[in-house]
XYZ file of C-alpha atoms in Angstrom:
205
model
C -36.249 -46.236 -42.613
C -35.389 -48.106 -46.034
C -31.298 -48.896 -46.637
C -29.510 -48.046 -49.700
C -28.000 -51.378 -50.716
C -24.531 -51.014 -52.637
C -24.607 -50.840 -56.181
C -22.015 -52.415 -58.821
C -20.838 -50.923 -61.855
C -19.259 -53.913 -64.295
C -17.285 -52.688 -67.947
C -16.951 -55.331 -70.621
C -13.817 -54.568 -72.165
C -13.653 -56.030 -76.295
C -13.649 -55.191 -79.911
C -16.824 -55.396 -81.678
C -19.226 -56.018 -78.166
C -21.557 -53.022 -78.491
C -24.153 -55.608 -79.883
C -23.524 -58.130 -77.196
C -26.277 -59.319 -75.235
C -24.216 -59.655 -72.404
C -25.056 -56.505 -70.645
C -28.795 -56.780 -70.469
C -28.584 -60.301 -69.525
C -25.861 -59.589 -66.906
C -28.527 -56.623 -65.128
C -31.461 -58.817 -65.792
C -30.519 -61.368 -63.653
C -28.862 -59.123 -60.893
C -32.328 -57.397 -61.008
C -34.005 -60.748 -60.259
C -31.448 -60.797 -56.878
C -32.242 -57.488 -56.174
C -28.451 -56.336 -56.913
C -28.155 -52.582 -57.956
C -25.725 -53.681 -61.099
C -25.009 -51.525 -64.345
C -23.025 -53.515 -66.487
C -21.564 -51.252 -69.491
C -19.751 -52.280 -72.815
C -16.402 -50.478 -73.200
C -16.097 -51.347 -77.227
C -12.447 -50.620 -78.574
C -13.634 -50.428 -81.979
C -16.109 -47.634 -80.761
C -13.677 -45.857 -78.938
C -10.752 -46.547 -81.323
C -8.305 -47.922 -79.146
C -6.079 -51.266 -79.550
C -6.060 -54.696 -77.638
C -2.977 -53.305 -75.934
C -4.901 -50.463 -74.302
C -6.811 -52.701 -71.869
C -3.984 -52.367 -69.224
C -4.846 -48.565 -69.178
C -8.582 -48.734 -69.677
C -8.685 -50.782 -66.491
C -6.574 -48.212 -64.096
C -8.738 -45.635 -65.503
C -11.843 -47.617 -64.675
C -10.537 -48.244 -61.164
C -10.299 -44.926 -60.445
C -13.217 -44.227 -61.757
C -15.087 -46.491 -59.513
C -15.719 -49.714 -61.363
C -16.040 -53.124 -59.324
C -15.245 -55.093 -61.763
C -14.550 -55.882 -65.888
C -15.148 -58.809 -67.945
C -12.304 -59.373 -70.586
C -12.760 -60.684 -74.452
C -11.010 -60.684 -77.395
C -8.814 -59.698 -78.033
C -7.477 -58.734 -74.613
C -7.695 -62.147 -72.596
C -4.412 -62.412 -73.290
C -3.035 -58.923 -73.080
C -4.376 -58.459 -70.237
C -2.342 -60.565 -67.991
C 0.674 -58.389 -67.493
C -1.315 -55.347 -66.071
C -2.998 -57.361 -63.157
C -1.527 -57.565 -59.364
C -2.859 -61.235 -59.049
C -4.021 -63.952 -61.116
C -5.598 -66.842 -60.002
C -4.207 -70.467 -60.274
C -6.556 -71.517 -63.184
C -6.021 -68.208 -65.355
C -2.192 -68.625 -64.668
C -2.323 -72.036 -65.960
C -5.047 -71.066 -68.997
C -2.418 -68.162 -69.419
C -6.109 -66.202 -69.797
C -8.361 -63.696 -67.905
C -11.861 -63.264 -68.619
C -12.724 -61.490 -65.223
C -10.898 -58.898 -63.179
C -12.039 -57.844 -59.446
C -10.881 -54.754 -58.462
C -10.405 -55.579 -54.397
C -8.513 -52.749 -52.548
C -7.566 -50.923 -55.430
C -5.629 -54.101 -57.035
C -6.879 -55.711 -59.973
C -7.164 -59.459 -59.696
C -7.575 -61.904 -62.761
C -9.908 -64.663 -62.906
C -10.589 -67.493 -65.540
C -14.557 -68.478 -65.539
C -14.619 -69.630 -69.059
C -12.998 -72.982 -67.614
C -15.541 -73.622 -65.016
C -18.565 -72.288 -67.211
C -17.550 -74.913 -70.039
C -16.672 -77.546 -67.680
C -20.013 -76.875 -65.919
C -21.531 -77.542 -69.216
C -20.044 -80.080 -70.443
C -21.118 -82.184 -67.532
C -24.722 -81.533 -67.604
C -25.199 -80.389 -71.444
C -23.273 -83.780 -72.593
C -23.354 -86.141 -69.788
C -23.001 -89.022 -72.437
C -20.471 -87.763 -74.544
C -17.480 -90.492 -74.757
C -13.548 -89.180 -74.105
C -12.625 -90.062 -77.093
C -10.868 -87.444 -79.555
C -12.170 -83.651 -80.283
C -11.041 -81.385 -82.708
C -11.316 -77.791 -81.486
C -10.594 -74.384 -83.849
C -9.398 -71.619 -81.747
C -6.957 -71.913 -79.202
C -6.660 -68.530 -78.278
C -8.390 -66.759 -75.167
C -11.570 -68.587 -74.556
C -10.555 -71.374 -76.760
C -7.559 -72.077 -73.805
C -10.270 -72.511 -71.429
C -12.267 -74.635 -74.284
C -9.636 -76.995 -74.320
C -8.551 -76.825 -70.673
C -12.056 -77.951 -69.390
C -11.907 -80.536 -72.338
C -8.993 -82.417 -71.195
C -10.312 -82.196 -67.440
C -13.873 -83.776 -68.442
C -11.545 -86.800 -69.497
C -11.054 -86.575 -73.622
C -8.014 -88.558 -74.542
C -7.125 -86.693 -77.429
C -7.495 -83.185 -78.619
C -6.205 -81.698 -81.904
C -5.996 -77.942 -82.275
C -5.880 -75.703 -85.521
C -5.688 -72.115 -85.868
C -5.209 -69.227 -88.351
C -2.149 -68.802 -86.690
C -0.231 -72.310 -86.545
C 2.218 -71.213 -84.087
C -0.433 -70.146 -81.777
C -1.776 -74.016 -82.272
C 1.639 -75.350 -81.616
C 2.472 -73.418 -78.875
C -1.319 -73.860 -76.674
C -0.632 -77.876 -77.574
C 2.537 -77.888 -75.952
C 1.492 -76.089 -72.854
C -1.612 -78.089 -72.833
C 0.226 -81.323 -73.201
C 2.676 -80.446 -70.297
C -0.583 -79.831 -68.169
C -1.888 -83.383 -68.968
C 1.349 -85.745 -69.470
C -1.030 -88.945 -70.012
C -3.456 -86.919 -73.085
C -2.670 -86.814 -76.707
C -2.490 -83.155 -77.602
C -1.385 -82.070 -80.914
C -1.832 -79.360 -83.509
C -3.129 -79.966 -87.220
C -2.726 -77.339 -90.227
C -6.086 -76.739 -92.077
C -5.017 -79.053 -95.140
C -5.116 -81.881 -92.618
C -8.666 -81.117 -91.252
C -10.878 -82.941 -93.549
C -9.182 -86.378 -92.129
C -9.183 -84.828 -88.359
C -12.705 -83.896 -88.480
C -13.677 -87.264 -90.078
C -11.429 -89.064 -87.464
C -12.952 -87.143 -84.257
C -15.658 -87.859 -81.974
C -16.807 -84.174 -81.798
C -15.464 -81.084 -83.081
C -15.931 -77.266 -81.116
C -15.865 -74.003 -82.603
C -13.937 -71.741 -80.250
C -13.183 -69.098 -82.806
C -13.856 -65.202 -82.069
């Protein structure tokens, strides 16, 4: 008699994600591991909902039997207040990209950081710990910046269309890495910052 394996239903919540390659990529990988796995986009643009509706969507998804969710722009920070538990890394980063449903509770994690850190270690093993300019310090950008500093970058310059957000992120990261130089830079000073940098990272949506 054959045994029916447990199935998993996972949602991706974000804006403009209908064309995302993530759902087929996840499902194909699950197939290779023999996992019954359905990954469905929940596009805020299509259902005409604002980013602040992420908490309501999580509650509804949990009630409908979803096992987990990926969270993307513009909800990675908005989702924080709607969770029952948040991992230490996600709390330090003030951003969640993965929510697990466990015993009725919504538990937030940040796998952007671990993914970027692994990519840096394996993809750019010879990159020196010098100066990096990063555009976009928001949800995913916060994890990228955290990974860069964790990997040894000595000076990180952040820029954003919202200068206040870049300044706030720089202050938060400087508190976590007091031995590093983390500073915001206005758009007018970007050419000089780029010229002096060892690396440039684009973490904008």
